[in-house]
JSON list of C-alpha atoms and ligand atoms in Angstrom, two decimals:
[
{"chain": "A", "resi": 1, "resn": "UNK", "atom": "CA", "xyz": [1.13, 21.90, 21.05]},
{"chain": "A", "resi": 2, "resn": "UNK", "atom": "CA", "xyz": [1.37, 23.50, 18.18]},
{"chain": "A", "resi": 3, "resn": "UNK", "atom": "CA", "xyz": [2.14, 27.29, 17.97]},
{"chain": "A", "resi": 4, "resn": "UNK", "atom": "CA", "xyz": [-0.51, 28.93, 15.70]},
{"chain": "A", "resi": 5, "resn": "UNK", "atom": "CA", "xyz": [-2.41, 31.03, 17.88]},
{"chain": "A", "resi": 6, "resn": "UNK", "atom": "CA", "xyz": [-0.11, 31.51, 21.21]},
{"chain": "A", "resi": 7, "resn": "UNK", "atom": "CA", "xyz": [-0.21, 34.75, 22.22]},
{"chain": "A", "resi": 8, "resn": "UNK", "atom": "CA", "xyz": [2.67, 36.49, 22.58]},
{"chain": "A", "resi": 9, "resn": "UNK", "atom": "CA", "xyz": [4.16, 39.57, 24.75]},
{"chain": "A", "resi": 10, "resn": "UNK", "atom": "CA", "xyz": [5.86, 42.12, 22.34]},
{"chain": "A", "resi": 11, "resn": "UNK", "atom": "CA", "xyz": [7.49, 44.57, 24.83]},
{"chain": "A", "resi": 12, "resn": "UNK", "atom": "CA", "xyz": [10.36, 46.64, 22.86]},
{"chain": "A", "resi": 13, "resn": "UNK", "atom": "CA", "xyz": [10.32, 50.47, 22.06]},
{"chain": "A", "resi": 14, "resn": "UNK", "atom": "CA", "xyz": [12.40, 50.51, 19.21]},
{"chain": "A", "resi": 15, "resn": "UNK", "atom": "CA", "xyz": [9.91, 50.47, 16.52]},
{"chain": "A", "resi": 16, "resn": "UNK", "atom": "CA", "xyz": [11.23, 49.17, 13.71]},
{"chain": "A", "resi": 17, "resn": "UNK", "atom": "CA", "xyz": [12.87, 46.01, 15.89]},
{"chain": "A", "resi": 18, "resn": "UNK", "atom": "CA", "xyz": [9.08, 45.18, 17.42]},
{"chain": "A", "resi": 19, "resn": "UNK", "atom": "CA", "xyz": [7.29, 45.80, 13.68]},
{"chain": "A", "resi": 20, "resn": "UNK", "atom": "CA", "xyz": [9.97, 43.18, 12.02]},
{"chain": "A", "resi": 21, "resn": "UNK", "atom": "CA", "xyz": [9.30, 40.94, 15.28]},
{"chain": "A", "resi": 22, "resn": "UNK", "atom": "CA", "xyz": [5.16, 41.08, 14.65]},
{"chain": "A", "resi": 23, "resn": "UNK", "atom": "CA", "xyz": [4.65, 41.34, 11.31]},
{"chain": "A", "resi": 24, "resn": "UNK", "atom": "CA", "xyz": [6.93, 37.57, 11.89]},
{"chain": "A", "resi": 25, "resn": "UNK", "atom": "CA", "xyz": [5.15, 35.84, 14.33]},
{"chain": "A", "resi": 26, "resn": "UNK", "atom": "CA", "xyz": [1.35, 37.29, 13.42]},
{"chain": "A", "resi": 27, "resn": "UNK", "atom": "CA", "xyz": [2.30, 35.42, 9.53]},
{"chain": "A", "resi": 28, "resn": "UNK", "atom": "CA", "xyz": [3.49, 32.36, 11.77]},
{"chain": "A", "resi": 29, "resn": "UNK", "atom": "CA", "xyz": [0.30, 32.82, 13.43]},
{"chain": "A", "resi": 30, "resn": "UNK", "atom": "CA", "xyz": [0.83, 33.88, 16.17]},
{"chain": "A", "resi": 31, "resn": "UNK", "atom": "CA", "xyz": [-1.49, 36.21, 17.86]},
{"chain": "A", "resi": 32, "resn": "UNK", "atom": "CA", "xyz": [1.15, 39.24, 18.93]},
{"chain": "A", "resi": 33, "resn": "UNK", "atom": "CA", "xyz": [0.07, 42.71, 22.09]},
{"chain": "A", "resi": 34, "resn": "UNK", "atom": "CA", "xyz": [2.96, 44.94, 22.09]},
{"chain": "A", "resi": 35, "resn": "UNK", "atom": "CA", "xyz": [4.25, 47.45, 24.85]},
{"chain": "A", "resi": 36, "resn": "UNK", "atom": "CA", "xyz": [6.35, 50.70, 24.26]},
{"chain": "A", "resi": 37, "resn": "UNK", "atom": "CA", "xyz": [7.73, 50.11, 27.74]},
{"chain": "A", "resi": 38, "resn": "UNK", "atom": "CA", "xyz": [8.57, 48.35, 30.40]},
{"chain": "A", "resi": 39, "resn": "UNK", "atom": "CA", "xyz": [5.71, 49.31, 33.17]},
{"chain": "A", "resi": 40, "resn": "UNK", "atom": "CA", "xyz": [2.84, 48.60, 29.97]},
{"chain": "A", "resi": 41, "resn": "UNK", "atom": "CA", "xyz": [4.63, 45.11, 29.46]},
{"chain": "A", "resi": 42, "resn": "UNK", "atom": "CA", "xyz": [4.70, 44.12, 33.10]},
{"chain": "A", "resi": 43, "resn": "UNK", "atom": "CA", "xyz": [0.51, 45.19, 33.01]},
{"chain": "A", "resi": 44, "resn": "UNK", "atom": "CA", "xyz": [-0.16, 43.51, 29.61]},
{"chain": "A", "resi": 45, "resn": "UNK", "atom": "CA", "xyz": [1.80, 40.30, 30.96]},
{"chain": "A", "resi": 46, "resn": "UNK", "atom": "CA", "xyz": [-0.94, 39.61, 34.49]},
{"chain": "A", "resi": 47, "resn": "UNK", "atom": "CA", "xyz": [-4.37, 41.08, 32.63]},
{"chain": "A", "resi": 48, "resn": "UNK", "atom": "CA", "xyz": [-3.90, 39.61, 28.85]},
{"chain": "A", "resi": 49, "resn": "UNK", "atom": "CA", "xyz": [-2.09, 36.14, 30.23]},
{"chain": "A", "resi": 50, "resn": "UNK", "atom": "CA", "xyz": [-0.04, 35.52, 27.10]},
{"chain": "A", "resi": 51, "resn": "UNK", "atom": "CA", "xyz": [1.88, 32.26, 26.08]},
{"chain": "A", "resi": 52, "resn": "UNK", "atom": "CA", "xyz": [5.12, 33.79, 25.95]},
{"chain": "A", "resi": 53, "resn": "UNK", "atom": "CA", "xyz": [6.49, 37.15, 26.43]},
{"chain": "A", "resi": 54, "resn": "UNK", "atom": "CA", "xyz": [9.72, 38.39, 24.09]},
{"chain": "A", "resi": 55, "resn": "UNK", "atom": "CA", "xyz": [10.76, 41.49, 26.74]},
{"chain": "A", "resi": 56, "resn": "UNK", "atom": "CA", "xyz": [13.60, 43.26, 25.36]},
{"chain": "A", "resi": 57, "resn": "UNK", "atom": "CA", "xyz": [16.80, 44.70, 28.40]},
{"chain": "A", "resi": 58, "resn": "UNK", "atom": "CA", "xyz": [16.98, 48.10, 27.44]},
{"chain": "A", "resi": 59, "resn": "UNK", "atom": "CA", "xyz": [13.12, 49.99, 27.73]},
{"chain": "A", "resi": 60, "resn": "UNK", "atom": "CA", "xyz": [12.56, 53.66, 28.35]},
{"chain": "A", "resi": 61, "resn": "UNK", "atom": "CA", "xyz": [10.82, 53.65, 32.48]},
{"chain": "A", "resi": 62, "resn": "UNK", "atom": "CA", "xyz": [11.18, 50.10, 33.86]},
{"chain": "A", "resi": 63, "resn": "UNK", "atom": "CA", "xyz": [13.83, 48.56, 32.06]},
{"chain": "A", "resi": 64, "resn": "UNK", "atom": "CA", "xyz": [13.19, 44.73, 30.66]},
{"chain": "A", "resi": 65, "resn": "UNK", "atom": "CA", "xyz": [15.18, 43.10, 33.21]},
{"chain": "A", "resi": 66, "resn": "UNK", "atom": "CA", "xyz": [13.29, 44.35, 36.44]},
{"chain": "A", "resi": 67, "resn": "UNK", "atom": "CA", "xyz": [9.88, 43.43, 35.01]},
{"chain": "A", "resi": 68, "resn": "UNK", "atom": "CA", "xyz": [10.90, 40.86, 35.03]},
{"chain": "A", "resi": 69, "resn": "UNK", "atom": "CA", "xyz": [11.68, 40.19, 37.99]},
{"chain": "A", "resi": 70, "resn": "UNK", "atom": "CA", "xyz": [8.54, 41.27, 38.82]},
{"chain": "A", "resi": 71, "resn": "UNK", "atom": "CA", "xyz": [6.98, 39.08, 37.34]},
{"chain": "A", "resi": 72, "resn": "UNK", "atom": "CA", "xyz": [8.98, 36.28, 38.78]},
{"chain": "A", "resi": 73, "resn": "UNK", "atom": "CA", "xyz": [8.01, 37.50, 41.89]},
{"chain": "A", "resi": 74, "resn": "UNK", "atom": "CA", "xyz": [4.63, 37.18, 41.39]},
{"chain": "A", "resi": 75, "resn": "UNK", "atom": "CA", "xyz": [4.93, 33.65, 40.88]},
{"chain": "A", "resi": 76, "resn": "UNK", "atom": "CA", "xyz": [3.53, 33.88, 37.03]},
{"chain": "A", "resi": 77, "resn": "UNK", "atom": "CA", "xyz": [5.03, 31.80, 35.20]},
{"chain": "A", "resi": 78, "resn": "UNK", "atom": "CA", "xyz": [5.01, 32.66, 31.28]},
{"chain": "A", "resi": 79, "resn": "UNK", "atom": "CA", "xyz": [8.18, 31.71, 29.25]},
{"chain": "A", "resi": 80, "resn": "UNK", "atom": "CA", "xyz": [10.43, 34.55, 28.94]},
{"chain": "A", "resi": 81, "resn": "UNK", "atom": "CA", "xyz": [12.43, 35.32, 25.92]},
{"chain": "A", "resi": 82, "resn": "UNK", "atom": "CA", "xyz": [14.85, 38.17, 27.10]},
{"chain": "A", "resi": 83, "resn": "UNK", "atom": "CA", "xyz": [15.87, 40.34, 23.78]},
{"chain": "A", "resi": 84, "resn": "UNK", "atom": "CA", "xyz": [19.73, 41.91, 24.90]},
{"chain": "A", "resi": 85, "resn": "UNK", "atom": "CA", "xyz": [21.89, 44.61, 22.23]},
{"chain": "A", "resi": 86, "resn": "UNK", "atom": "CA", "xyz": [25.40, 43.35, 23.76]},
{"chain": "A", "resi": 87, "resn": "UNK", "atom": "CA", "xyz": [27.09, 40.74, 24.01]},
{"chain": "A", "resi": 88, "resn": "UNK", "atom": "CA", "xyz": [28.61, 41.52, 27.22]},
{"chain": "A", "resi": 89, "resn": "UNK", "atom": "CA", "xyz": [28.07, 38.28, 29.89]},
{"chain": "A", "resi": 90, "resn": "UNK", "atom": "CA", "xyz": [26.42, 40.40, 33.01]},
{"chain": "A", "resi": 91, "resn": "UNK", "atom": "CA", "xyz": [23.40, 41.58, 31.03]},
{"chain": "A", "resi": 92, "resn": "UNK", "atom": "CA", "xyz": [22.98, 37.26, 29.46]},
{"chain": "A", "resi": 93, "resn": "UNK", "atom": "CA", "xyz": [23.68, 36.02, 33.39]},
{"chain": "A", "resi": 94, "resn": "UNK", "atom": "CA", "xyz": [21.84, 39.12, 35.22]},
{"chain": "A", "resi": 95, "resn": "UNK", "atom": "CA", "xyz": [18.54, 37.63, 32.07]},
{"chain": "A", "resi": 96, "resn": "UNK", "atom": "CA", "xyz": [18.51, 35.20, 33.44]},
{"chain": "A", "resi": 97, "resn": "UNK", "atom": "CA", "xyz": [18.32, 35.93, 37.21]},
{"chain": "A", "resi": 98, "resn": "UNK", "atom": "CA", "xyz": [16.12, 37.69, 36.75]},
{"chain": "A", "resi": 99, "resn": "UNK", "atom": "CA", "xyz": [14.21, 34.58, 35.94]},
{"chain": "A", "resi": 100, "resn": "UNK", "atom": "CA", "xyz": [14.07, 35.03, 31.95]},
{"chain": "A", "resi": 101, "resn": "UNK", "atom": "CA", "xyz": [14.16, 31.57, 30.23]},
{"chain": "A", "resi": 102, "resn": "UNK", "atom": "CA", "xyz": [16.09, 32.34, 27.24]},
{"chain": "A", "resi": 103, "resn": "UNK", "atom": "CA", "xyz": [18.15, 35.89, 25.82]},
{"chain": "A", "resi": 104, "resn": "UNK", "atom": "CA", "xyz": [18.74, 36.55, 22.39]},
{"chain": "A", "resi": 105, "resn": "UNK", "atom": "CA", "xyz": [21.49, 38.61, 21.40]},
{"chain": "A", "resi": 106, "resn": "UNK", "atom": "CA", "xyz": [20.48, 42.56, 19.11]},
{"chain": "A", "resi": 107, "resn": "UNK", "atom": "CA", "xyz": [20.83, 41.82, 16.07]},
{"chain": "A", "resi": 108, "resn": "UNK", "atom": "CA", "xyz": [19.43, 38.54, 14.66]},
{"chain": "A", "resi": 109, "resn": "UNK", "atom": "CA", "xyz": [17.85, 36.85, 11.65]},
{"chain": "A", "resi": 110, "resn": "UNK", "atom": "CA", "xyz": [13.94, 36.31, 12.38]},
{"chain": "A", "resi": 111, "resn": "UNK", "atom": "CA", "xyz": [14.78, 32.61, 11.84]},
{"chain": "A", "resi": 112, "resn": "UNK", "atom": "CA", "xyz": [16.66, 32.46, 15.39]},
{"chain": "A", "resi": 113, "resn": "UNK", "atom": "CA", "xyz": [13.71, 34.19, 17.09]},
{"chain": "A", "resi": 114, "resn": "UNK", "atom": "CA", "xyz": [11.75, 31.62, 15.29]},
{"chain": "A", "resi": 115, "resn": "UNK", "atom": "CA", "xyz": [13.29, 29.05, 16.39]},
{"chain": "A", "resi": 116, "resn": "UNK", "atom": "CA", "xyz": [14.24, 30.36, 20.57]},
{"chain": "A", "resi": 117, "resn": "UNK", "atom": "CA", "xyz": [10.24, 31.05, 20.44]},
{"chain": "A", "resi": 118, "resn": "UNK", "atom": "CA", "xyz": [9.37, 27.57, 19.66]},
{"chain": "A", "resi": 119, "resn": "UNK", "atom": "CA", "xyz": [11.59, 26.29, 21.79]},
{"chain": "A", "resi": 120, "resn": "UNK", "atom": "CA", "xyz": [10.32, 27.98, 24.85]},
{"chain": "A", "resi": 121, "resn": "UNK", "atom": "CA", "xyz": [6.55, 26.81, 23.36]},
{"chain": "A", "resi": 122, "resn": "UNK", "atom": "CA", "xyz": [8.37, 22.88, 23.49]},
{"chain": "A", "resi": 123, "resn": "UNK", "atom": "CA", "xyz": [9.14, 22.86, 26.89]},
{"chain": "A", "resi": 124, "resn": "UNK", "atom": "CA", "xyz": [6.48, 24.62, 28.69]},
{"chain": "A", "resi": 125, "resn": "UNK", "atom": "CA", "xyz": [4.58, 21.73, 26.42]},
{"chain": "A", "resi": 126, "resn": "UNK", "atom": "CA", "xyz": [4.72, 19.01, 27.87]},
{"chain": "A", "resi": 127, "resn": "UNK", "atom": "CA", "xyz": [3.96, 20.71, 31.47]},
{"chain": "A", "resi": 128, "resn": "UNK", "atom": "CA", "xyz": [1.34, 22.62, 30.94]},
{"chain": "A", "resi": 129, "resn": "UNK", "atom": "CA", "xyz": [-0.56, 19.69, 28.89]},
{"chain": "A", "resi": 130, "resn": "UNK", "atom": "CA", "xyz": [-0.27, 16.73, 30.62]},
{"chain": "A", "resi": 131, "resn": "UNK", "atom": "CA", "xyz": [0.88, 16.63, 34.54]},
{"chain": "A", "resi": 132, "resn": "UNK", "atom": "CA", "xyz": [-1.55, 17.03, 37.53]},
{"chain": "A", "resi": 133, "resn": "UNK", "atom": "CA", "xyz": [-2.05, 19.98, 38.68]},
{"chain": "A", "resi": 134, "resn": "UNK", "atom": "CA", "xyz": [-3.15, 20.76, 42.22]},
{"chain": "A", "resi": 135, "resn": "UNK", "atom": "CA", "xyz": [-4.43, 22.99, 43.94]},
{"chain": "A", "resi": 136, "resn": "UNK", "atom": "CA", "xyz": [-4.94, 22.31, 47.19]},
{"chain": "A", "resi": 137, "resn": "UNK", "atom": "CA", "xyz": [-7.65, 18.98, 47.89]},
{"chain": "A", "resi": 138, "resn": "UNK", "atom": "CA", "xyz": [-8.47, 20.11, 43.81]},
{"chain": "A", "resi": 139, "resn": "UNK", "atom": "CA", "xyz": [-6.24, 17.67, 41.71]},
{"chain": "A", "resi": 140, "resn": "UNK", "atom": "CA", "xyz": [-6.61, 18.40, 37.44]},
{"chain": "A", "resi": 141, "resn": "UNK", "atom": "CA", "xyz": [-5.57, 15.66, 35.05]},
{"chain": "A", "resi": 142, "resn": "UNK", "atom": "CA", "xyz": [-5.03, 17.17, 31.19]},
{"chain": "A", "resi": 143, "resn": "UNK", "atom": "CA", "xyz": [-4.38, 14.02, 30.34]},
{"chain": "A", "resi": 144, "resn": "UNK", "atom": "CA", "xyz": [-8.47, 11.87, 31.52]},
{"chain": "A", "resi": 145, "resn": "UNK", "atom": "CA", "xyz": [-9.20, 15.37, 31.97]},
{"chain": "A", "resi": 146, "resn": "UNK", "atom": "CA", "xyz": [-10.73, 14.23, 35.56]},
{"chain": "A", "resi": 147, "resn": "UNK", "atom": "CA", "xyz": [-11.37, 16.79, 38.23]},
{"chain": "A", "resi": 148, "resn": "UNK", "atom": "CA", "xyz": [-10.82, 15.29, 42.01]},
{"chain": "A", "resi": 149, "resn": "UNK", "atom": "CA", "xyz": [-11.12, 16.51, 45.98]},
{"chain": "A", "resi": 150, "resn": "UNK", "atom": "CA", "xyz": [-9.37, 14.19, 47.84]},
{"chain": "A", "resi": 151, "resn": "UNK", "atom": "CA", "xyz": [-10.52, 11.21, 46.84]},
{"chain": "A", "resi": 152, "resn": "UNK", "atom": "CA", "xyz": [-13.32, 11.88, 45.20]},
{"chain": "A", "resi": 153, "resn": "UNK", "atom": "CA", "xyz": [-13.52, 11.24, 41.28]},
{"chain": "A", "resi": 154, "resn": "UNK", "atom": "CA", "xyz": [-15.20, 14.66, 39.55]},
{"chain": "A", "resi": 155, "resn": "UNK", "atom": "CA", "xyz": [-16.84, 13.92, 36.45]},
{"chain": "A", "resi": 156, "resn": "UNK", "atom": "CA", "xyz": [-16.42, 16.84, 33.97]},
{"chain": "A", "resi": 157, "resn": "UNK", "atom": "CA", "xyz": [-17.96, 18.57, 30.70]},
{"chain": "A", "resi": 158, "resn": "UNK", "atom": "CA", "xyz": [-15.29, 19.25, 28.17]},
{"chain": "A", "resi": 159, "resn": "UNK", "atom": "CA", "xyz": [-16.37, 22.79, 28.53]},
{"chain": "A", "resi": 160, "resn": "UNK", "atom": "CA", "xyz": [-16.31, 23.32, 33.56]},
{"chain": "A", "resi": 161, "resn": "UNK", "atom": "CA", "xyz": [-12.41, 20.61, 31.89]},
{"chain": "A", "resi": 162, "resn": "UNK", "atom": "CA", "xyz": [-11.59, 23.77, 30.19]},
{"chain": "A", "resi": 163, "resn": "UNK", "atom": "CA", "xyz": [-12.41, 26.12, 33.07]},
{"chain": "A", "resi": 164, "resn": "UNK", "atom": "CA", "xyz": [-11.62, 24.48, 36.21]},
{"chain": "A", "resi": 165, "resn": "UNK", "atom": "CA", "xyz": [-8.00, 24.22, 34.01]},
{"chain": "A", "resi": 166, "resn": "UNK", "atom": "CA", "xyz": [-7.32, 27.38, 33.29]},
{"chain": "A", "resi": 167, "resn": "UNK", "atom": "CA", "xyz": [-7.77, 28.81, 36.30]},
{"chain": "A", "resi": 168, "resn": "UNK", "atom": "CA", "xyz": [-5.91, 26.23, 38.71]},
{"chain": "A", "resi": 169, "resn": "UNK", "atom": "CA", "xyz": [-3.15, 27.13, 35.38]},
{"chain": "A", "resi": 170, "resn": "UNK", "atom": "CA", "xyz": [-3.43, 30.77, 37.36]},
{"chain": "A", "resi": 171, "resn": "UNK", "atom": "CA", "xyz": [-4.01, 29.67, 40.59]},
{"chain": "A", "resi": 172, "resn": "UNK", "atom": "CA", "xyz": [-4.34, 33.12, 43.45]},
{"chain": "A", "resi": 173, "resn": "UNK", "atom": "CA", "xyz": [-5.40, 35.44, 40.65]},
{"chain": "A", "resi": 174, "resn": "UNK", "atom": "CA", "xyz": [-8.38, 37.49, 39.30]},
{"chain": "A", "resi": 175, "resn": "UNK", "atom": "CA", "xyz": [-8.82, 36.58, 36.37]},
{"chain": "A", "resi": 176, "resn": "UNK", "atom": "CA", "xyz": [-11.85, 38.64, 34.44]},
{"chain": "A", "resi": 177, "resn": "UNK", "atom": "CA", "xyz": [-14.74, 37.81, 33.09]},
{"chain": "A", "resi": 178, "resn": "UNK", "atom": "CA", "xyz": [-13.11, 39.03, 29.43]},
{"chain": "A", "resi": 179, "resn": "UNK", "atom": "CA", "xyz": [-10.09, 37.18, 30.48]},
{"chain": "A", "resi": 180, "resn": "UNK", "atom": "CA", "xyz": [-12.12, 34.18, 30.29]},
{"chain": "A", "resi": 181, "resn": "UNK", "atom": "CA", "xyz": [-14.44, 34.99, 27.31]},
{"chain": "A", "resi": 182, "resn": "UNK", "atom": "CA", "xyz": [-11.59, 35.00, 25.50]},
{"chain": "A", "resi": 183, "resn": "UNK", "atom": "CA", "xyz": [-9.47, 31.89, 26.54]},
{"chain": "A", "resi": 184, "resn": "UNK", "atom": "CA", "xyz": [-12.22, 29.37, 26.50]},
{"chain": "A", "resi": 185, "resn": "UNK", "atom": "CA", "xyz": [-14.58, 30.59, 23.99]},
{"chain": "A", "resi": 186, "resn": "UNK", "atom": "CA", "xyz": [-12.63, 32.32, 21.85]},
{"chain": "A", "resi": 187, "resn": "UNK", "atom": "CA", "xyz": [-14.36, 35.20, 21.15]},
{"chain": "A", "resi": 188, "resn": "UNK", "atom": "CA", "xyz": [-14.49, 38.93, 22.04]},
{"chain": "A", "resi": 189, "resn": "UNK", "atom": "CA", "xyz": [-17.35, 38.77, 26.43]},
{"chain": "A", "resi": 190, "resn": "UNK", "atom": "CA", "xyz": [-19.89, 41.11, 24.59]},
{"chain": "A", "resi": 191, "resn": "UNK", "atom": "CA", "xyz": [-21.19, 41.97, 27.87]},
{"chain": "A", "resi": 192, "resn": "UNK", "atom": "CA", "xyz": [-24.33, 40.09, 27.61]},
{"chain": "A", "resi": 193, "resn": "UNK", "atom": "CA", "xyz": [-23.91, 36.58, 27.84]},
{"chain": "A", "resi": 194, "resn": "UNK", "atom": "CA", "xyz": [-24.12, 34.97, 31.70]},
{"chain": "A", "resi": 195, "resn": "UNK", "atom": "CA", "xyz": [-22.98, 32.22, 30.41]},
{"chain": "A", "resi": 196, "resn": "UNK", "atom": "CA", "xyz": [-19.69, 32.44, 32.45]},
{"chain": "A", "resi": 197, "resn": "UNK", "atom": "CA", "xyz": [-22.22, 32.54, 35.55]},
{"chain": "A", "resi": 198, "resn": "UNK", "atom": "CA", "xyz": [-23.33, 29.25, 34.94]},
{"chain": "A", "resi": 199, "resn": "UNK", "atom": "CA", "xyz": [-20.67, 27.30, 33.66]},
{"chain": "A", "resi": 200, "resn": "UNK", "atom": "CA", "xyz": [-19.41, 28.32, 37.40]},
{"chain": "A", "resi": 201, "resn": "UNK", "atom": "CA", "xyz": [-22.60, 26.77, 39.50]},
{"chain": "A", "resi": 202, "resn": "UNK", "atom": "CA", "xyz": [-21.69, 24.24, 37.41]},
{"chain": "A", "resi": 203, "resn": "UNK", "atom": "CA", "xyz": [-18.42, 23.70, 38.44]},
{"chain": "A", "resi": 204, "resn": "UNK", "atom": "CA", "xyz": [-19.27, 24.82, 42.39]},
{"chain": "A", "resi": 205, "resn": "UNK", "atom": "CA", "xyz": [-21.91, 21.98, 42.23]},
{"chain": "A", "resi": 206, "resn": "UNK", "atom": "CA", "xyz": [-19.52, 19.10, 41.76]},
{"chain": "A", "resi": 207, "resn": "UNK", "atom": "CA", "xyz": [-16.47, 20.92, 43.79]},
{"chain": "A", "resi": 208, "resn": "UNK", "atom": "CA", "xyz": [-18.72, 21.19, 46.93]},
{"chain": "A", "resi": 209, "resn": "UNK", "atom": "CA", "xyz": [-20.78, 18.48, 46.22]},
{"chain": "A", "resi": 210, "resn": "UNK", "atom": "CA", "xyz": [-19.46, 16.68, 50.42]},
{"chain": "A", "resi": 211, "resn": "UNK", "atom": "CA", "xyz": [-19.95, 20.23, 51.91]},
{"chain": "A", "resi": 212, "resn": "UNK", "atom": "CA", "xyz": [-15.42, 21.02, 50.32]},
{"chain": "A", "resi": 213, "resn": "UNK", "atom": "CA", "xyz": [-14.93, 23.91, 51.46]},
{"chain": "A", "resi": 214, "resn": "UNK", "atom": "CA", "xyz": [-15.23, 26.69, 48.41]},
{"chain": "A", "resi": 215, "resn": "UNK", "atom": "CA", "xyz": [-12.04, 27.91, 45.98]},
{"chain": "A", "resi": 216, "resn": "UNK", "atom": "CA", "xyz": [-13.87, 29.39, 42.34]},
{"chain": "A", "resi": 217, "resn": "UNK", "atom": "CA", "xyz": [-14.51, 32.12, 44.80]},
{"chain": "A", "resi": 218, "resn": "UNK", "atom": "CA", "xyz": [-16.28, 35.37, 42.92]},
{"chain": "A", "resi": 219, "resn": "UNK", "atom": "CA", "xyz": [-14.41, 38.56, 43.35]},
{"chain": "A", "resi": 220, "resn": "UNK", "atom": "CA", "xyz": [-17.30, 40.83, 42.56]},
{"chain": "A", "resi": 221, "resn": "UNK", "atom": "CA", "xyz": [-17.36, 43.42, 39.89]},
{"chain": "A", "resi": 222, "resn": "UNK", "atom": "CA", "xyz": [-14.29, 41.50, 38.48]},
{"chain": "A", "resi": 223, "resn": "UNK", "atom": "CA", "xyz": [-14.31, 38.09, 37.37]},
{"chain": "A", "resi": 224, "resn": "UNK", "atom": "CA", "xyz": [-13.50, 35.04, 39.61]},
{"chain": "A", "resi": 225, "resn": "UNK", "atom": "CA", "xyz": [-10.27, 33.49, 40.93]},
{"chain": "A", "resi": 226, "resn": "UNK", "atom": "CA", "xyz": [-8.78, 30.31, 42.84]},
{"chain": "A", "resi": 227, "resn": "UNK", "atom": "CA", "xyz": [-7.64, 30.48, 46.21]},
{"chain": "A", "resi": 228, "resn": "UNK", "atom": "CA", "xyz": [-8.49, 28.53, 49.10]},
{"chain": "A", "resi": 229, "resn": "UNK", "atom": "CA", "xyz": [-10.59, 31.10, 50.28]},
{"chain": "B", "resi": 1, "resn": "CA", "atom": "CA1", "xyz": [14.89, 48.39, 23.86]}
]
C-alpha cells in the first residue's frame, strides 16, 4: 500500500528536530500530527489513530518508553519507531522491550528515517490489507470484501465494508463520529450530516439479520464501538 496520506504522529520535544522531521515527511506526502510531550502523544495516539508513531525516548513528563508501554498495554498495534539520543544498547533493548517496532539513533539523516518509516509501512501493509479480520463470530475478508457471521455470508457495499473494516481494525475501542468521518469520508465532519447513523443502521441490519447479538454499539454522545456487549 502506498504511504501517501498515511498519518504519522510525531512525539518529539526538540523543536528543531521536530520541524526537520515534520517538514521532510510532509514533503513526502505524509500527514504529520505533532506532540511535544509524552502525555499529549499518548492522547493523540488514541484520538487520532495514526498509521505510525515516531516517538522520542527523552521527553518531558512521560518518557517515550512509558508512552510506548501504555500504548501496547492498551493493545493499540500502531507501528512505533523510537528515537534515541544515545547509541546505548540498554536504551535500544528497552525500546524494543517496551513494544517499539524499530529504533533510530540520533543524529540521523532524513533518508534513514524515511527508509525506516517506509519499511514499517510495508511490514504492516500485508497484515492490514489481506489477512481476514475476526471479532466474536464475525469475519471480514479484505480480499473478497465480504463479511461472515458464523457460516452466514454477508454482502457489503463499498462504504459498508470500509466502515466495518475500520471497526474490525480497532475492536473494543470507541471511535468518535469525527474519527469515523475523517477515516471513511475523508474530510472533516461538519456536525450536520447523519450519514454515519444511516450506515451504522445498514450495517446492523445486515449483521443482525438472523437476530445475532449486536456487535456495533452506540456510545451515547461519543460515537460507536465494536464490542460484544
Ligand atoms: Ca527529546
